[in-house]
Coordinates of C-alpha atoms in Angstrom, one line a residue:
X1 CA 0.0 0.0 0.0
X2 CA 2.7 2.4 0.7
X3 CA 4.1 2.0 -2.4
X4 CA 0.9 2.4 -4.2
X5 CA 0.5 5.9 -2.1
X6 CA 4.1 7.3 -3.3
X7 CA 3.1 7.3 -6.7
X8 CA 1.0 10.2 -6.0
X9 CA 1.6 13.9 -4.4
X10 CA 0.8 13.6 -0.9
X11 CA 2.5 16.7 0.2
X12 CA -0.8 17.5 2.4
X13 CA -1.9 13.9 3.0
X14 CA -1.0 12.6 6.7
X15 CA -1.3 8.8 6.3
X16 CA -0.7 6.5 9.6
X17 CA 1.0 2.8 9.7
X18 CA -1.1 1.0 12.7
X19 CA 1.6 -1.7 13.8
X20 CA -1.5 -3.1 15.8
X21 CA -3.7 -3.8 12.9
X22 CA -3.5 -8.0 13.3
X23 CA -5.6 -7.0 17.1
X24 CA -8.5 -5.7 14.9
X25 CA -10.5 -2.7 13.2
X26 CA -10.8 -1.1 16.7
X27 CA -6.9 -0.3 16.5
X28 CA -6.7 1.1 13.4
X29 CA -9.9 3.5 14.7
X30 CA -7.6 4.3 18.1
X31 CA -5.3 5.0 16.0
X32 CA -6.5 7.7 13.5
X33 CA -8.5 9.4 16.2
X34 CA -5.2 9.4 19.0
X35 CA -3.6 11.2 15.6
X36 CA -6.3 14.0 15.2
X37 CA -6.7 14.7 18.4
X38 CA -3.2 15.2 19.2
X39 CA -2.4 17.0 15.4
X40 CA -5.5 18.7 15.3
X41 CA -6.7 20.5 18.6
X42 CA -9.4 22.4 17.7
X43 CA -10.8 18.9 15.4
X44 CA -14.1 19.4 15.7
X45 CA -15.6 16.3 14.2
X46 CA -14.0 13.1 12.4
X47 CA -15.2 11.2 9.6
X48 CA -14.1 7.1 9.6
X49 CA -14.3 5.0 6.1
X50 CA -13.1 2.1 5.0
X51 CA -11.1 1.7 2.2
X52 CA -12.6 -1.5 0.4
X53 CA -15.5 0.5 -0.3
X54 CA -15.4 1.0 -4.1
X55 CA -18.5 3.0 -4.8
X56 CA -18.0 5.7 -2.3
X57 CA -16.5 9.2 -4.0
X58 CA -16.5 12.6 -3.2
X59 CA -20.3 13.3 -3.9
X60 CA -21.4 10.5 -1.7
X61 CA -19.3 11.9 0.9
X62 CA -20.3 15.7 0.5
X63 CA -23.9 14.2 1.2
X64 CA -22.7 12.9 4.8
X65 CA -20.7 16.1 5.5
X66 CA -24.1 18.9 4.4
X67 CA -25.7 16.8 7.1
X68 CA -23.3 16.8 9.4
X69 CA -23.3 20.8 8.7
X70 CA -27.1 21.0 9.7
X71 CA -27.0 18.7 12.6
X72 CA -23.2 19.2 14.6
X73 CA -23.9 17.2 18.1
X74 CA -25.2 14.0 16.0
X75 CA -23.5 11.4 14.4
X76 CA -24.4 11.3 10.4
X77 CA -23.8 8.0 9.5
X78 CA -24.5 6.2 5.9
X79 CA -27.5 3.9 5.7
X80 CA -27.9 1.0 2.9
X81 CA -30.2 -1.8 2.8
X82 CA -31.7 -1.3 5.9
X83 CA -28.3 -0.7 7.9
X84 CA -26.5 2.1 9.6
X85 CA -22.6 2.1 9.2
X86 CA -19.5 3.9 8.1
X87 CA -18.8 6.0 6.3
X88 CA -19.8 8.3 9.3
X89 CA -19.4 11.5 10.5
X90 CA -18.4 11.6 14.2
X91 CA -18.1 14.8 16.5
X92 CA -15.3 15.0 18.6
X93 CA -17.1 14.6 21.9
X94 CA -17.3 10.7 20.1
X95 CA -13.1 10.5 20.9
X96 CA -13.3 8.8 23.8
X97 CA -16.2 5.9 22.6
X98 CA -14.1 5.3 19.6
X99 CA -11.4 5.1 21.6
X100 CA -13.1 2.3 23.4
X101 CA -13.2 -0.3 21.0
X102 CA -11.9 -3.2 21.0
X103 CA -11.2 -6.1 19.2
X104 CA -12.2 -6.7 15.8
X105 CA -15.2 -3.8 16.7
X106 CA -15.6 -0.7 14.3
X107 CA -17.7 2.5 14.9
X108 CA -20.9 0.2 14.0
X109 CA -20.9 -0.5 17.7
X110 CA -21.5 3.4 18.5
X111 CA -23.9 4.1 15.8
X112 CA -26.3 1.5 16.9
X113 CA -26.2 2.0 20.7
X114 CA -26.4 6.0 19.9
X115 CA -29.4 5.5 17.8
X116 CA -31.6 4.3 20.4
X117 CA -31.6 8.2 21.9
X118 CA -33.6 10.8 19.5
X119 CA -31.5 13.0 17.5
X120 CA -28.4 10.9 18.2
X121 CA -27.8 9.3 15.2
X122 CA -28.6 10.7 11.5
X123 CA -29.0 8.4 9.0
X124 CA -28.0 9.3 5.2
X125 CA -28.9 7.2 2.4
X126 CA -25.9 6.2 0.9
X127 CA -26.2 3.3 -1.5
X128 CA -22.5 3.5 -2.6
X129 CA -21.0 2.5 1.1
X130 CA -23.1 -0.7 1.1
X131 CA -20.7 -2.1 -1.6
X132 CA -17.8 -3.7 -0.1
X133 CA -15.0 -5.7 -0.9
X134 CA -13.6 -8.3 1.7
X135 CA -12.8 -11.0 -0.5
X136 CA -11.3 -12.2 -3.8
X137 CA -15.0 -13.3 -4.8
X138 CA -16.6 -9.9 -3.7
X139 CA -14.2 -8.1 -6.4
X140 CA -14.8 -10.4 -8.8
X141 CA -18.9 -9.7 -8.5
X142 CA -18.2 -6.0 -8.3
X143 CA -15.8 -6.3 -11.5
X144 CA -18.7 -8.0 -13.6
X145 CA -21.0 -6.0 -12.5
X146 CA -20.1 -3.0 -12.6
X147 CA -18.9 -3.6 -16.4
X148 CA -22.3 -4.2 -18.0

């Protein structure tokens, strides 16, 4: 992956190695938000993605972030066939919850316990981030499909 990133300018890109990843998702999380908390002191929310999400692209995300404009104390979160998940738009009072996690746990954890108190949780429709590649086989489907 590094490799693939030095082929482009990333003069203004910070980009993290998590030496913990083999512990799970929730290190790679503690990870990125330890780093924007500590770089970035006046952060006032944090978006988390995934990166074997194909379908997501600027647009998509511009939809998560007008929301998160109108509705700052909330999480906006992407929904997609009848789920709530990343990407996600956390505010910074979040930190500590994300933080949290353990194990092989993402933010999915937050956004469904959140959701149960009104206005907690804003859910976006955002077919493009139910599209994701885990395996050999899920690529493969993705690759036929999306060339017809």
């Amino acid at each position: 992956m590094l490799q693939a990133l030095n082929t482009y300018d990333l003069q203004n890109i910070n980009y993290l190695y998590n030496s913990q990843w083999e512990s799970g998702l929730s290190t790679s999380i503690r990870t990125g938000v330890a780093h924007l908390l500590n770089s970035c002191p006046d952060i006032t929310h944090m978006m988390i993605t995934l990166a074997d999400l194909p379908c997501v692209d600027e647009d998509s995300l511009g939809r998560l972030v007008e929301h998160s404009k109108l509705n700052k104390d909330a999480i906006v979160c992407s929904e997609f066939t009848n789920q709530r998940g990343v990407p996600a738009i956390f505010p910074v009072h979040y930190a500590n919850a994300l933080c949290n996690l353990t194990g092989d746990k993402g933010a999915k954890s937050i956004i469904a316990s959140e959701s149960a108190q009104k206005d907690r949780v804003i859910g976006v429709e955002h077919i493009e981030a139910g599209i994701d590649i885990d395996r050999p086989d899920d690529w493969e489907r993705y690759r036929a499909h999306s060339s017809t």
